Every structure is written in C-alpha cells, then in structure tokens.
CSV table of C-alpha atoms in Angstrom, one decimal:
chain,number,residue,atom,x,y,z
A,200,MET,CA,-77.1,-12.9,69.9
A,201,CYS,CA,-75.8,-16.3,69.2
A,202,MET,CA,-77.1,-16.2,65.6
A,203,GLU,CA,-75.3,-12.9,65.0
A,204,SER,CA,-71.9,-14.3,66.2
A,205,THR,CA,-72.3,-17.4,64.0
A,206,SER,CA,-73.0,-15.2,61.0
A,207,ASN,CA,-69.9,-13.0,61.6
A,208,PHE,CA,-67.7,-16.1,62.0
A,209,LYS,CA,-68.9,-17.5,58.6
A,210,MET,CA,-68.2,-14.1,57.0
A,211,THR,CA,-64.6,-14.0,58.3
A,212,LEU,CA,-64.0,-17.6,57.2
A,213,ALA,CA,-65.2,-16.7,53.7
A,214,TRP,CA,-62.8,-13.8,53.5
A,215,VAL,CA,-59.9,-15.9,54.6
A,216,CYS,CA,-60.6,-18.6,52.0
A,217,LEU,CA,-60.8,-15.9,49.3
A,218,ILE,CA,-57.5,-14.4,50.2
A,219,GLY,CA,-55.9,-17.8,50.3
A,220,LEU,CA,-57.2,-18.6,46.9
A,221,LEU,CA,-55.9,-15.3,45.5
A,222,CYS,CA,-52.5,-15.9,47.0
A,223,SER,CA,-52.2,-19.4,45.6
A,224,THR,CA,-53.2,-18.1,42.1
A,225,ALA,CA,-50.6,-15.3,42.4
A,226,VAL,CA,-47.9,-17.8,43.4
A,227,LYS,CA,-48.7,-20.1,40.5
A,228,ALA,CA,-48.7,-17.2,38.1
A,229,ALA,CA,-45.3,-16.0,39.4
A,230,SER,CA,-44.0,-19.5,39.2
A,231,LYS,CA,-45.2,-19.8,35.6
A,232,SER,CA,-43.7,-16.4,34.6
A,233,ASN,CA,-40.3,-17.4,36.0
A,234,LEU,CA,-40.2,-20.5,33.6
A,235,VAL,CA,-38.1,-19.3,30.6
A,236,VAL,CA,-37.2,-21.7,27.8
A,237,ASP,CA,-33.7,-21.3,26.3
A,238,ILE,CA,-33.3,-22.3,22.6
A,239,GLU,CA,-30.2,-22.9,20.6
A,240,PRO,CA,-29.6,-21.6,18.0
A,241,LYS,CA,-31.4,-18.4,18.9
A,242,ARG,CA,-31.0,-16.5,15.6
A,243,PRO,CA,-32.4,-17.5,12.2
A,244,THR,CA,-30.2,-20.3,10.9
A,245,ALA,CA,-29.4,-21.0,7.2
A,246,VAL,CA,-28.7,-24.6,6.3
A,247,ARG,CA,-28.2,-26.3,2.9
A,248,LEU,CA,-30.4,-29.0,1.5
A,249,GLY,CA,-29.4,-32.4,2.7
A,250,GLU,CA,-27.4,-31.2,5.6
A,251,SER,CA,-28.2,-32.0,9.3
A,252,LEU,CA,-29.5,-29.6,11.9
A,253,GLN,CA,-29.7,-29.9,15.7
A,254,ILE,CA,-32.0,-27.6,17.8
A,255,LEU,CA,-32.1,-27.7,21.6
A,256,CYS,CA,-34.7,-26.3,24.0
A,257,ARG,CA,-34.2,-26.4,27.8
A,258,VAL,CA,-35.4,-25.2,31.2
A,259,GLY,CA,-34.0,-25.6,34.7
A,260,ARG,CA,-36.6,-28.3,35.7
A,261,PRO,CA,-37.3,-31.9,34.7
A,262,LEU,CA,-39.8,-32.3,31.9
A,263,ARG,CA,-42.9,-34.4,31.6
A,264,VAL,CA,-43.6,-33.5,28.0
A,265,CYS,CA,-41.2,-32.6,25.1
A,266,ARG,CA,-43.0,-31.7,21.9
A,267,VAL,CA,-41.6,-30.1,18.7
A,268,GLU,CA,-43.2,-28.6,15.6
A,269,ILE,CA,-41.1,-28.8,12.5
A,270,PRO,CA,-42.1,-26.9,9.3
A,271,GLY,CA,-43.3,-29.3,6.6
A,272,GLU,CA,-44.0,-32.1,9.1
A,273,GLU,CA,-47.6,-32.8,10.0
A,274,GLY,CA,-48.6,-31.9,13.6
A,275,GLY,CA,-46.4,-31.9,16.7
A,276,ILE,CA,-43.9,-34.6,17.5
A,277,VAL,CA,-43.4,-35.8,21.1
A,278,LEU,CA,-39.9,-36.9,21.7
A,279,SER,CA,-38.0,-38.6,24.5
A,280,LYS,CA,-34.6,-40.1,25.0
A,281,GLY,CA,-34.1,-43.6,23.6
A,282,GLN,CA,-36.8,-43.4,20.9
A,283,PRO,CA,-35.7,-44.8,17.5
A,284,PRO,CA,-35.4,-42.1,14.7
A,285,GLU,CA,-38.4,-41.8,12.4
A,286,ASP,CA,-38.0,-40.3,8.9
A,287,GLY,CA,-34.6,-39.0,10.0
A,288,ILE,CA,-36.0,-37.1,13.0
A,289,GLU,CA,-34.9,-38.1,16.6
A,290,TYR,CA,-34.5,-36.8,20.1
A,291,TYR,CA,-31.4,-34.7,20.8
A,292,GLY,CA,-30.1,-33.8,24.3
A,293,GLU,CA,-29.2,-35.2,27.7
A,294,GLY,CA,-32.8,-36.3,28.6
A,295,THR,CA,-36.1,-34.9,29.7
A,296,GLU,CA,-35.1,-35.4,33.4
A,297,ALA,CA,-32.3,-32.8,32.7
A,298,GLY,CA,-34.8,-30.3,31.4
A,299,GLN,CA,-33.7,-30.7,27.8
A,300,CYS,CA,-35.9,-31.1,24.7
A,301,GLY,CA,-34.0,-31.2,21.5
A,302,VAL,CA,-34.4,-32.6,18.0
A,303,ARG,CA,-31.9,-33.7,15.3
A,304,ILE,CA,-33.0,-33.6,11.7
A,305,ALA,CA,-30.7,-35.9,9.6
A,306,LYS,CA,-31.5,-34.3,6.2
A,307,ILE,CA,-33.0,-30.9,5.7
A,308,LYS,CA,-35.7,-30.7,3.1
A,309,GLU,CA,-37.0,-27.7,1.1
A,310,SER,CA,-40.3,-28.0,3.1
A,311,HIS,CA,-38.4,-27.5,6.4
A,312,ASP,CA,-38.0,-23.8,5.7
A,313,GLY,CA,-40.1,-21.8,8.2
A,314,ILE,CA,-40.7,-21.4,12.0
A,315,PHE,CA,-39.6,-24.2,14.4
A,316,LYS,CA,-41.4,-24.5,17.8
A,317,CYS,CA,-40.7,-26.5,20.9
A,318,THR,CA,-43.3,-26.9,23.6
A,319,LEU,CA,-42.2,-28.0,27.1
A,320,THR,CA,-44.2,-29.1,30.2
A,321,THR,CA,-42.4,-29.6,33.5
A,322,THR,CA,-43.2,-32.3,36.0
A,323,ASP,CA,-44.6,-29.8,38.6
A,324,SER,CA,-46.9,-28.0,36.1
A,325,ARG,CA,-49.7,-28.7,33.7
A,326,SER,CA,-49.0,-25.6,31.6
A,327,GLU,CA,-46.9,-25.5,28.5
A,328,GLU,CA,-44.0,-23.2,27.7
A,329,GLN,CA,-42.8,-22.5,24.1
A,330,ALA,CA,-39.7,-21.2,22.2
A,331,SER,CA,-39.2,-20.7,18.5
A,332,MET,CA,-36.6,-19.9,15.9
A,333,ARG,CA,-36.4,-19.6,12.1
A,334,ILE,CA,-35.0,-22.4,9.9
A,335,ILE,CA,-33.8,-21.0,6.5
A,336,VAL,CA,-33.3,-23.6,3.9
A,337,ALA,CA,-30.7,-22.0,1.6
A,338,LYS,CA,-31.6,-21.3,-2.0
A,339,PRO,CA,-28.9,-20.0,-4.3
A,340,PRO,CA,-29.3,-16.6,-5.9
A,341,ASN,CA,-29.8,-16.0,-9.6
A,342,ASN,CA,-26.8,-14.9,-11.7
A,343,PRO,CA,-25.5,-11.5,-10.5
A,344,GLU,CA,-26.3,-8.5,-12.6
A,345,LEU,CA,-23.8,-5.8,-13.4
A,346,HIS,CA,-24.9,-2.3,-14.4
A,347,THR,CA,-22.7,0.7,-15.2
A,348,SER,CA,-23.2,4.4,-16.1
A,349,GLN,CA,-22.7,5.3,-19.8
A,350,GLY,CA,-19.7,7.1,-21.1
A,351,SER,CA,-19.7,10.6,-22.5
A,352,ASP,CA,-20.5,9.4,-26.0
A,353,GLY,CA,-23.6,7.4,-24.8
A,354,ARG,CA,-21.9,4.0,-25.0
A,355,ASN,CA,-19.9,1.9,-22.6
A,356,ILE,CA,-16.7,3.6,-23.7
A,357,TYR,CA,-15.2,6.0,-21.3
A,358,ARG,CA,-12.4,8.6,-21.3
A,359,LYS,CA,-9.6,9.2,-19.0
A,360,GLY,CA,-10.8,11.2,-16.0
A,361,GLU,CA,-14.5,10.3,-16.3
A,362,LYS,CA,-16.4,9.0,-13.3
A,363,LEU,CA,-17.8,5.5,-13.6
A,364,GLU,CA,-20.8,4.4,-11.5
A,365,VAL,CA,-21.2,0.7,-11.0
A,366,SER,CA,-24.0,-1.4,-9.4
A,367,CYS,CA,-23.7,-5.1,-8.6
A,368,SER,CA,-26.9,-7.0,-7.6
A,369,ALA,CA,-27.8,-10.6,-6.8
A,370,PRO,CA,-31.6,-11.4,-6.8
A,371,GLY,CA,-33.5,-14.4,-5.6
A,372,GLY,CA,-31.2,-15.7,-2.9
A,373,ARG,CA,-32.4,-17.2,0.4
A,374,PRO,CA,-30.9,-15.7,2.6
A,375,ALA,CA,-29.5,-12.7,0.7
A,376,ALA,CA,-26.3,-13.2,-1.1
A,377,ASN,CA,-23.0,-11.6,-0.3
A,378,VAL,CA,-22.1,-9.3,-3.2
A,379,SER,CA,-18.7,-7.7,-4.0
A,380,LEU,CA,-17.3,-5.6,-6.7
A,381,PHE,CA,-13.7,-6.0,-8.1
A,382,LEU,CA,-11.7,-4.2,-10.8
A,383,ASP,CA,-9.5,-7.1,-11.9
A,384,ASP,CA,-8.4,-8.3,-8.4
A,385,GLU,CA,-8.8,-4.9,-6.7
A,386,PRO,CA,-11.8,-4.6,-4.5
A,387,ILE,CA,-13.9,-1.4,-5.1
A,388,GLY,CA,-16.9,-0.1,-3.3
A,389,ASN,CA,-15.8,-1.3,0.2
A,390,GLU,CA,-16.6,2.2,1.6
A,391,GLU,CA,-20.3,1.4,1.1
A,392,ARG,CA,-22.1,-1.5,2.8
A,393,PRO,CA,-24.2,-3.7,0.5
A,394,THR,CA,-28.0,-2.9,0.6
A,395,ILE,CA,-30.3,-5.9,1.3
A,396,TYR,CA,-33.9,-5.9,0.2
A,397,ASP,CA,-35.9,-8.7,1.7
A,398,SER,CA,-39.4,-9.8,0.6
A,399,ASN,CA,-41.6,-11.9,3.0
A,400,VAL,CA,-44.1,-12.6,0.2
A,401,ASP,CA,-42.1,-15.1,-1.9
A,402,ASP,CA,-39.0,-15.5,0.4
A,403,ASN,CA,-36.8,-13.8,-2.3
A,404,SER,CA,-34.2,-11.2,-1.5
A,405,LEU,CA,-32.0,-8.7,-3.4
A,406,ALA,CA,-28.5,-7.8,-2.4
A,407,VAL,CA,-27.0,-4.7,-4.1
A,408,GLN,CA,-23.4,-3.2,-3.9
A,409,ASN,CA,-22.7,0.2,-5.5
A,410,ALA,CA,-19.3,1.8,-6.3
A,411,SER,CA,-17.9,4.8,-8.2
A,412,ARG,CA,-14.4,5.5,-9.6
A,413,ALA,CA,-12.6,8.1,-11.5
A,414,LEU,CA,-11.0,6.3,-14.5
A,415,ASP,CA,-7.3,6.5,-15.4
A,416,TRP,CA,-5.6,5.3,-18.6
A,417,THR,CA,-4.3,2.3,-16.7
A,418,ASP,CA,-7.9,1.1,-16.1
A,419,ASN,CA,-8.3,0.4,-19.8
A,420,GLY,CA,-8.7,-3.3,-20.5
A,421,LYS,CA,-9.3,-4.1,-16.8
A,422,VAL,CA,-12.3,-6.4,-16.0
A,423,LEU,CA,-15.2,-5.3,-13.8
A,424,ARG,CA,-16.3,-8.3,-11.7
A,425,CYS,CA,-19.7,-8.6,-9.9
A,426,VAL,CA,-19.3,-11.6,-7.5
A,427,ALA,CA,-22.1,-13.2,-5.5
A,428,GLY,CA,-21.3,-15.6,-2.7
A,429,HIS,CA,-23.9,-17.8,-1.0
A,430,ILE,CA,-24.1,-20.6,1.5
A,431,ALA,CA,-26.0,-22.7,-1.1
A,432,LEU,CA,-23.2,-22.3,-3.7
A,433,ASP,CA,-20.0,-24.4,-3.9
A,434,ARG,CA,-18.3,-21.4,-5.5
A,435,PRO,CA,-19.4,-17.8,-6.1
A,436,LYS,CA,-21.3,-16.7,-9.2
A,437,GLU,CA,-19.7,-14.0,-11.3
A,438,THR,CA,-20.6,-11.5,-14.0
A,439,THR,CA,-17.9,-9.5,-15.8
A,440,MET,CA,-17.4,-6.6,-18.2
A,441,GLN,CA,-14.2,-5.3,-19.7
A,442,LEU,CA,-13.6,-1.6,-19.5
A,443,GLN,CA,-12.8,0.5,-22.6
A,444,VAL,CA,-11.0,3.7,-21.7
A,445,TYR,CA,-9.9,6.1,-24.4
A,446,TYR,CA,-6.8,8.1,-23.8
A,447,PRO,CA,-4.0,9.9,-25.8
A,448,PRO,CA,-0.5,8.4,-26.3
A,449,GLN,CA,1.2,8.5,-23.0
A,450,PRO,CA,4.4,10.5,-22.5
A,451,GLN,CA,7.8,8.8,-22.0
A,452,SER,CA,11.2,10.2,-21.4
A,453,THR,CA,14.0,9.9,-24.0
A,454,ILE,CA,14.2,6.3,-25.1
A,455,GLU,CA,17.8,4.9,-25.1
A,456,ARG,CA,18.7,1.7,-27.0
A,457,PHE,CA,22.2,0.1,-26.6
A,458,GLY,CA,24.3,-2.7,-28.0
A,459,TYR,CA,24.1,-2.0,-31.8
A,460,VAL,CA,27.0,-3.5,-33.8
A,461,ILE,CA,28.4,-1.7,-36.8
A,462,GLY,CA,27.7,-3.7,-39.9
A,463,ARG,CA,24.9,-5.8,-38.4
A,464,GLN,CA,21.1,-5.5,-38.5
A,465,GLY,CA,19.7,-3.2,-35.8
A,466,ILE,CA,16.1,-3.4,-34.4
A,467,VAL,CA,14.6,-0.4,-32.7
A,468,ASN,CA,11.5,-1.5,-30.7
A,469,VAL,CA,9.2,1.1,-29.0
A,470,THR,CA,6.1,0.3,-27.0
A,471,VAL,CA,3.4,3.0,-27.0
A,472,TYR,CA,0.3,3.1,-24.8
A,473,ALA,CA,-2.7,4.7,-26.4
A,474,ASN,CA,-6.4,3.9,-27.0
A,475,PRO,CA,-7.9,3.8,-29.6
A,476,ARG,CA,-5.1,2.6,-31.9
A,477,PRO,CA,-2.9,5.6,-33.0
A,478,ARG,CA,-1.4,6.3,-36.4
A,479,PHE,CA,2.4,6.1,-36.3
A,480,LEU,CA,5.0,8.1,-38.2
A,481,TRP,CA,8.8,8.0,-38.1
A,482,ARG,CA,11.1,11.0,-38.6
A,483,VAL,CA,14.8,10.2,-39.1
A,484,ASN,CA,16.8,13.4,-39.5
A,485,ASN,CA,13.6,15.0,-40.7
A,486,GLU,CA,13.0,12.3,-43.3
A,487,ILE,CA,9.4,11.0,-42.9
A,488,ILE,CA,8.8,7.3,-43.0
A,489,ASN,CA,5.2,6.1,-42.9
A,490,GLU,CA,4.1,3.1,-40.9
A,491,GLY,CA,4.9,-0.2,-42.7
A,492,ARG,CA,7.1,1.6,-45.3
A,493,PRO,CA,10.9,1.8,-46.0
A,494,ASP,CA,12.9,5.0,-46.3
A,495,GLU,CA,14.3,6.4,-49.6
A,496,SER,CA,17.6,4.4,-49.2
A,497,ASN,CA,15.7,1.2,-48.4
A,498,ARG,CA,18.1,0.8,-45.4
A,499,LEU,CA,15.4,1.6,-42.9
A,500,GLU,CA,12.0,0.0,-42.7
A,501,THR,CA,9.1,0.4,-40.3
A,502,SER,CA,6.6,-2.3,-39.2
A,503,THR,CA,2.9,-2.1,-38.8
A,504,ALA,CA,2.0,-1.7,-35.1
A,505,VAL,CA,1.4,-4.9,-33.2
A,506,ASP,CA,-1.5,-4.9,-30.6
A,507,LEU,CA,-0.1,-6.2,-27.3
A,508,GLY,CA,-3.4,-5.8,-25.5
A,509,ARG,CA,-4.9,-3.2,-23.1
A,510,GLY,CA,-3.8,-0.3,-25.3
A,511,ALA,CA,-0.2,-1.3,-25.7
A,512,TRP,CA,1.3,-1.1,-29.2
A,513,SER,CA,4.7,-2.4,-30.4
A,514,VAL,CA,6.3,-0.4,-33.2
A,515,ILE,CA,9.6,-1.6,-34.8
A,516,LEU,CA,12.2,0.2,-37.0
A,517,THR,CA,14.6,-2.1,-38.7
A,518,ILE,CA,18.1,-0.9,-39.8
A,519,ASP,CA,19.5,-3.1,-42.5
A,520,SER,CA,23.2,-2.6,-41.6
A,521,VAL,CA,24.1,-0.3,-38.8
A,522,GLN,CA,26.6,2.4,-39.6
A,523,LYS,CA,28.3,4.9,-37.3
A,524,SER,CA,26.2,7.6,-38.9
A,525,ASP,CA,23.0,5.8,-37.8
A,526,THR,CA,24.0,6.4,-34.1
A,527,GLU,CA,24.3,10.1,-34.8
A,528,LYS,CA,20.9,10.6,-36.3
A,529,GLU,CA,17.8,12.0,-34.6
A,530,TYR,CA,15.0,9.4,-34.4
A,531,ILE,CA,11.4,10.6,-33.6
A,532,LEU,CA,8.3,8.4,-33.5
A,533,GLU,CA,5.0,10.3,-33.7
A,534,ALA,CA,1.8,8.6,-32.4
A,535,ARG,CA,-1.6,10.3,-32.9
A,536,ASN,CA,-5.2,9.3,-32.2
A,537,GLY,CA,-8.5,11.0,-31.6
A,538,GLU,CA,-7.5,11.8,-28.0
A,539,GLY,CA,-4.2,13.5,-28.7
A,540,ALA,CA,-0.6,13.0,-29.9
A,541,TYR,CA,2.9,12.6,-28.6
A,542,GLU,CA,6.5,12.5,-30.1
A,543,TYR,CA,8.9,9.9,-28.7
A,544,ARG,CA,12.7,10.7,-29.0
A,545,ILE,CA,15.0,7.7,-29.5
A,546,ILE,CA,18.8,7.6,-29.1
A,547,LEU,CA,20.9,4.7,-30.5
A,548,SER,CA,24.3,3.7,-29.2
A,549,THR,CA,26.9,1.0,-29.9
A,550,ALA,CA,27.8,0.9,-26.2
A,551,THR,CA,26.8,-1.9,-24.0
A,552,GLU,CA,23.7,-1.2,-21.8
A,553,PRO,CA,25.0,-0.5,-18.3
A,554,ALA,CA,23.6,-2.3,-15.2
A,555,GLY,CA,23.4,-1.3,-11.6
A,556,PRO,CA,23.1,2.1,-9.9
A,557,PHE,CA,25.2,3.9,-12.5
A,558,GLY,CA,22.8,2.9,-15.4
A,559,HIS,CA,20.8,6.2,-15.3
A,560,PHE,CA,24.0,8.3,-15.0
A,561,TYR,CA,25.5,6.4,-17.9
A,562,GLY,CA,22.4,6.9,-20.0
A,563,LYS,CA,22.4,10.7,-19.4
A,564,LEU,CA,26.1,11.0,-20.0
A,565,SER,CA,25.9,8.9,-23.2
A,566,GLU,CA,23.0,11.1,-24.3
A,567,HIS,CA,24.9,14.3,-23.9
A,568,MET,CA,28.0,12.9,-25.5
A,569,HIS,CA,25.9,11.7,-28.4
A,570,ALA,CA,24.6,15.2,-28.8
A,571,LEU,CA,28.2,16.3,-29.2
A,572,GLY,CA,28.9,13.7,-31.8
A,573,VAL,CA,30.8,11.3,-29.6
A,574,ASP,CA,29.8,7.7,-28.9
A,575,LEU,CA,31.3,6.2,-25.8
A,576,ASP,CA,31.3,2.5,-24.8
A,577,ALA,CA,30.9,1.2,-21.3
A,578,GLY,CA,34.7,1.1,-20.6
A,579,SER,CA,35.1,4.7,-21.5
A,580,ILE,CA,32.2,5.8,-19.4
A,581,ILE,CA,33.6,3.8,-16.4
A,582,GLY,CA,37.0,5.4,-16.9
A,583,ILE,CA,35.5,8.9,-16.9
A,584,VAL,CA,33.5,8.2,-13.8
A,585,VAL,CA,36.5,6.7,-11.9
A,586,GLY,CA,38.7,9.7,-13.0
A,587,ALA,CA,36.1,12.2,-11.8
A,588,LEU,CA,35.9,10.4,-8.4
A,589,VAL,CA,39.7,10.3,-8.0
A,590,LEU,CA,39.9,14.1,-8.8
A,591,LEU,CA,37.2,14.9,-6.3
A,592,LEU,CA,39.0,12.8,-3.6
A,593,ILE,CA,42.3,14.7,-4.2
A,594,VAL,CA,40.6,18.1,-4.0
A,595,PHE,CA,39.0,17.0,-0.7
A,596,ILE,CA,42.3,15.8,0.7
A,597,LEU,CA,44.0,19.1,-0.1
A,598,ILE,CA,41.3,21.2,1.4
A,599,PHE,CA,41.4,19.0,4.5
A,600,ALA,CA,45.2,19.2,4.8
A,601,ARG,CA,45.2,23.0,4.4
A,602,ALA,CA,42.4,23.4,7.0
A,603,THR,CA,44.2,21.2,9.6
A,604,GLY,CA,47.8,22.2,8.8
A,605,ARG,CA,48.9,18.8,7.9
A,606,TRP,CA,51.7,17.5,5.6
A,607,CYS,CA,53.0,20.3,3.2
A,608,PHE,CA,50.9,22.9,5.0
A,609,ALA,CA,52.4,22.1,8.5
A,610,ALA,CA,55.3,24.7,8.3
A,611,ARG,CA,53.0,27.5,7.2
A,612,ARG,CA,50.5,26.7,10.0
A,613,ARG,CA,53.3,26.9,12.6
A,614,GLY,CA,54.4,30.3,11.3
A,615,ASP,CA,50.8,31.6,11.4
A,616,GLU,CA,50.5,30.3,15.0
A,617,GLU,CA,53.7,32.0,16.1
A,618,ALA,CA,52.7,35.3,14.5
A,619,ALA,CA,49.4,35.1,16.1
A,620,SER,CA,51.0,34.4,19.5
A,621,GLY,CA,53.4,37.4,19.2
A,622,VAL,CA,50.5,39.8,18.5
A,623,GLY,CA,48.6,38.4,21.4
A,624,ALA,CA,51.4,39.1,23.8
A,625,GLY,CA,51.4,42.9,22.9
A,626,SER,CA,55.1,43.1,21.9
A,627,GLU,CA,56.3,45.4,19.1
A,628,ALA,CA,58.2,42.5,17.5
A,629,HIS,CA,58.4,38.8,18.3
A,630,ILE,CA,62.0,37.6,18.1
A,631,THR,CA,62.7,33.9,18.4
A,632,PRO,CA,66.1,32.5,19.2
A,633,GLY,CA,66.4,31.4,15.6
A,634,ASP,CA,65.7,34.9,14.3
A,635,GLU,CA,68.4,36.5,16.6
A,636,ASP,CA,71.0,34.1,15.4
A,637,GLU,CA,70.4,35.1,11.8
A,638,GLU,CA,70.5,38.9,12.6
A,639,ASP,CA,73.4,39.0,15.1
A,640,HIS,CA,75.5,35.9,15.8
A,641,ASP,CA,77.5,37.7,18.5
A,642,GLU,CA,74.5,38.6,20.7
A,643,ASP,CA,74.7,37.7,24.3
A,644,PRO,CA,72.5,34.7,25.0
A,645,ARG,CA,71.5,36.1,28.3
A,646,ILE,CA,69.3,38.6,26.5
A,647,ILE,CA,67.3,35.7,25.2
A,648,ASP,CA,67.0,34.4,28.7
A,649,GLU,CA,65.6,37.8,29.8
A,650,LYS,CA,63.0,37.8,27.0
A,651,ILE,CA,61.9,34.2,27.5
A,652,PRO,CA,62.2,33.0,31.1
A,653,GLN,CA,63.1,29.5,31.9
A,654,GLY,CA,59.5,28.9,33.1
A,655,GLY,CA,58.5,29.0,29.4
A,656,GLN,CA,56.4,32.3,29.7
A,657,GLU,CA,57.1,35.5,27.9
A,658,ASN,CA,57.4,38.7,29.8
A,659,PRO,CA,56.1,41.6,27.7
A,660,ILE,CA,57.4,44.3,30.1
A,661,HIS,CA,61.1,43.6,30.1
A,662,ALA,CA,64.6,45.0,29.5
A,663,SER,CA,64.6,43.2,26.1
A,664,THR,CA,62.1,45.8,24.9
A,665,GLU,CA,64.7,48.5,25.4
A,666,TYR,CA,67.2,46.5,23.4
A,667,VAL,CA,64.9,46.1,20.6
A,668,ASN,CA,64.3,49.8,20.6
A,669,GLY,CA,68.0,50.4,20.1
A,670,ARG,CA,69.4,51.0,23.6
A,671,THR,CA,72.4,48.8,23.6
A,672,ASP,CA,73.8,50.4,26.8
A,673,VAL,CA,71.3,48.6,28.8
A,674,LYS,CA,72.9,45.2,27.9
A,675,GLU,CA,76.4,46.4,29.0
A,676,ALA,CA,75.1,47.9,32.2
A,677,LYS,CA,73.2,44.9,33.4
A,678,LYS,CA,75.6,42.1,32.4
A,679,ASP,CA,76.6,41.5,36.0
A,680,GLU,CA,73.1,42.1,37.5
A,681,LYS,CA,70.6,39.5,38.3
A,682,THR,CA,67.5,39.5,36.3
A,683,ASP,CA,64.2,39.7,38.2
A,684,THR,CA,61.9,37.3,36.5
A,685,PRO,CA,58.3,37.4,37.6
A,686,VAL,CA,57.0,34.1,38.8
C-alpha cells in the first residue's frame, strides 16, 4: 500500500515538471517572437560611388552583441560605440544600451552593392535577431536609344497628318533610369508610364518610354529628344532626331504692304511655309516672272528663295522705282511643290501702315478702295472713320430725341399727349382754352369753367357738351345758375 502511494506521488511530480518545462519553453518562444528589429532605411537604397551611407538597426531592449554584414567586406563586423573607424566603417547610433546597432560607411565602393544584414543579441537572450535591406551602388545607364516608325515612303520622312510612333529606351542602368520624351521642349508620352525591365542576372535594367503623335506641318524641323536621367549622372544623357514633315504651301490671307514712296525703290517680301522647297512664280497683271528673273521692262526683279529654316522661305520682288501705277497692279505669288500649291495675293500701298485696334479695319478699307482705283493715306482713312462715327452719333441723338420728345420734338409730343388725353375722356371734341379763344373771342369764360372744373378734372357729362353740339340757348338760360360740379 505504501509502495503504491509512493509510485503515484512520483508520477504526479513528473507530470508537474513536464508541464512547467513546456510553459517555460512557450514563454521563451513568445518572448523571442515579440522581438522585432527595425531597420532604416527599409527600402532598397541607391547611392553613388564615393558617397557615405548610414544604416541603423534597433530594438526596444539593451544589446549585448551588435554585428553587421556589409557586401564586399569579409565576414561579420562586431560594432560598439566608441570604437575607432576601420577602413571607413564605424559604429553609428546612440549606443548598444539604447538598443541601437548602426553602421556608417564613409565611402561606398562598387563591391558594396548587395544585401546588408544586421544581427542583434539582447542582454536577456542568447538568440540572435536579424534585419536586412538592399544597397544599390548606382551605375549610369548607356546612351539612350531613340526609335521611330517609318514614314509612308519607307524613310524617316513624314507627311502632314501621319501618325508617328516613338520609343525611348535607356539600357544598363542600376537602378533603372528615368526616361522622358520631348518634341523640342514639349513633353510627349506623359499619358503612358515608363516600362521598367529588371534583370537579376547581371544587375542591368532597361527603361522604356513610348509615345504617339499625329503630325502637323508645324512639327517640321522640331527635334525629338530621348532623355535619360539617373542618380549616377551629373546631368541627363540625351539622344535627338530632327523631324522632316512634308506639307504643301500653307494658305495666307491677302498680304498687305504699306509705306511705298513714289520714285523710290520698293521691296515686296513674302514668307512662304512649305516643305520640300517649292517652285516660285510671280504674276503681275498676268505677266509671268520666273524666280530670280526680271520682267520685260526690267523694272521688276524677283530673287531666288532664301531658306529661313524649318520650311520657311523668303521670296523678294524688287521694284526699281515705284510709280502710282505699281500700287494699282495685281500681284500674285504662286508656290508649288510635290504636296500641293497655293497662290498668294499681295496689295501695295503708299499709305503708312496703321497701328492699334483700327489696323485691321484700315487694311480692309484700303484693300477695297484700292480695288476701286483709289489709294488713301492714313490721314484720309482716319478722317473717313471719324466722319462715319460723328454721323452715327447724330442719327442716334435724333432717334433718341424723337422717342423721348425732347428738344425740337417737344411740341409735337405735347400735342400727341393732349390728343390722346381727349380721346381717353370720351368727348366728341377736346377744346382747350387756347382753341376757344381762336374760334370765338367773345365766348363767356364761364363755359370754360364748366368744362374744366377748378379741381383740374374734366367732366365728360356736362352742359358744355350741349354747347358744342350747337345749343347756344343753354348758355343764356344758365348764366345766373350755379353750376353743379362733381367732387
């Protein structure tokens, strides 16, 4: 019996020890799992060769061991506050007692590219905790590459309205380069984000930016720019290509030239936009003058077109001695290339070119007067404009005076108002005191008093109606009677 009790006691004691051991292990495991190492910076960090870098690992407990592994350096490095730097590597932070384990690298080397690790051991533990981050030693990309779709003729020559496809790429950068596309200084392709292709085999990357654009004639001569920016570059790398856009001579409204002086040389300069270079032909009153040739009288001479760049061409017609008849002629410049043709009409005038808001009006008026065979100078045009404005002002004043009954229209307005007032009162005739005086100077003034009471109101039903209808006896009979005037 005693032996059996002893055996049961030992069994219970064994179970208690086992449970205690399991609880202790669980507490230690839980304590270990709660130890999290914070590292700064957390993301992959790009740094240029020769620059410095600080990395800090920390926990919320004092440390017994601070060890770091730097790519390119042999083995781990145990660090503590106060240690002298070695090969440009030293401790960084507020001390291991504050739970901080950091490192400062004075000069980054090419070999430092890779995974950095920090290993921490707290004073109340014999286990190690780790954190890591990626050090990217920046390597500049190769020269950017610019690729475009071909034009309709199979070359890098395009026509107005064609769609241009462009691709800008920058290979070989670490990390990937920032690529952008520009047409002159105008960004294009911003609606699409650059595509990044990374390779983990040789640490090379490829950044690509694509764009498309419908070309206009104004795009001719502009420069496509593929620009690659990178942390390892002091300034971006760039590859360029100038666009060639073919388009016909562009239309212009009637060209007006002013300031010609009779008896002096006159220069007619016209700028035409076309690509490729057009052929030019002048017609002066139906006389044809080829480019670079004089007319039959040798008074007019044309120049060879001068290339101003980007499809702009300057064409000059020289008049030896301007005559009045020269300002009455019709000048037409015809420009023609493989894309089309256009005729430019030019008007010459001896008037001074106007300035300000009336310039366009003056030009149109001068054009119409020139068509009628009359040339007007600036003073004449100003006089006509001022006269027209004064005439309009007078007409407006007359209309206003008539509508409001002012000035010379005041008497007529009063007559209209009195006539309208008589009709409104329902009387057969409206007789004012002035009218009665003209018709009958001997009329008894009391009749007037009967018609218009002293209160200032007319009485439409009154004895005066009978008088107007011819019954004069009423006046005699009622001379001595009092008049009942309604109040």
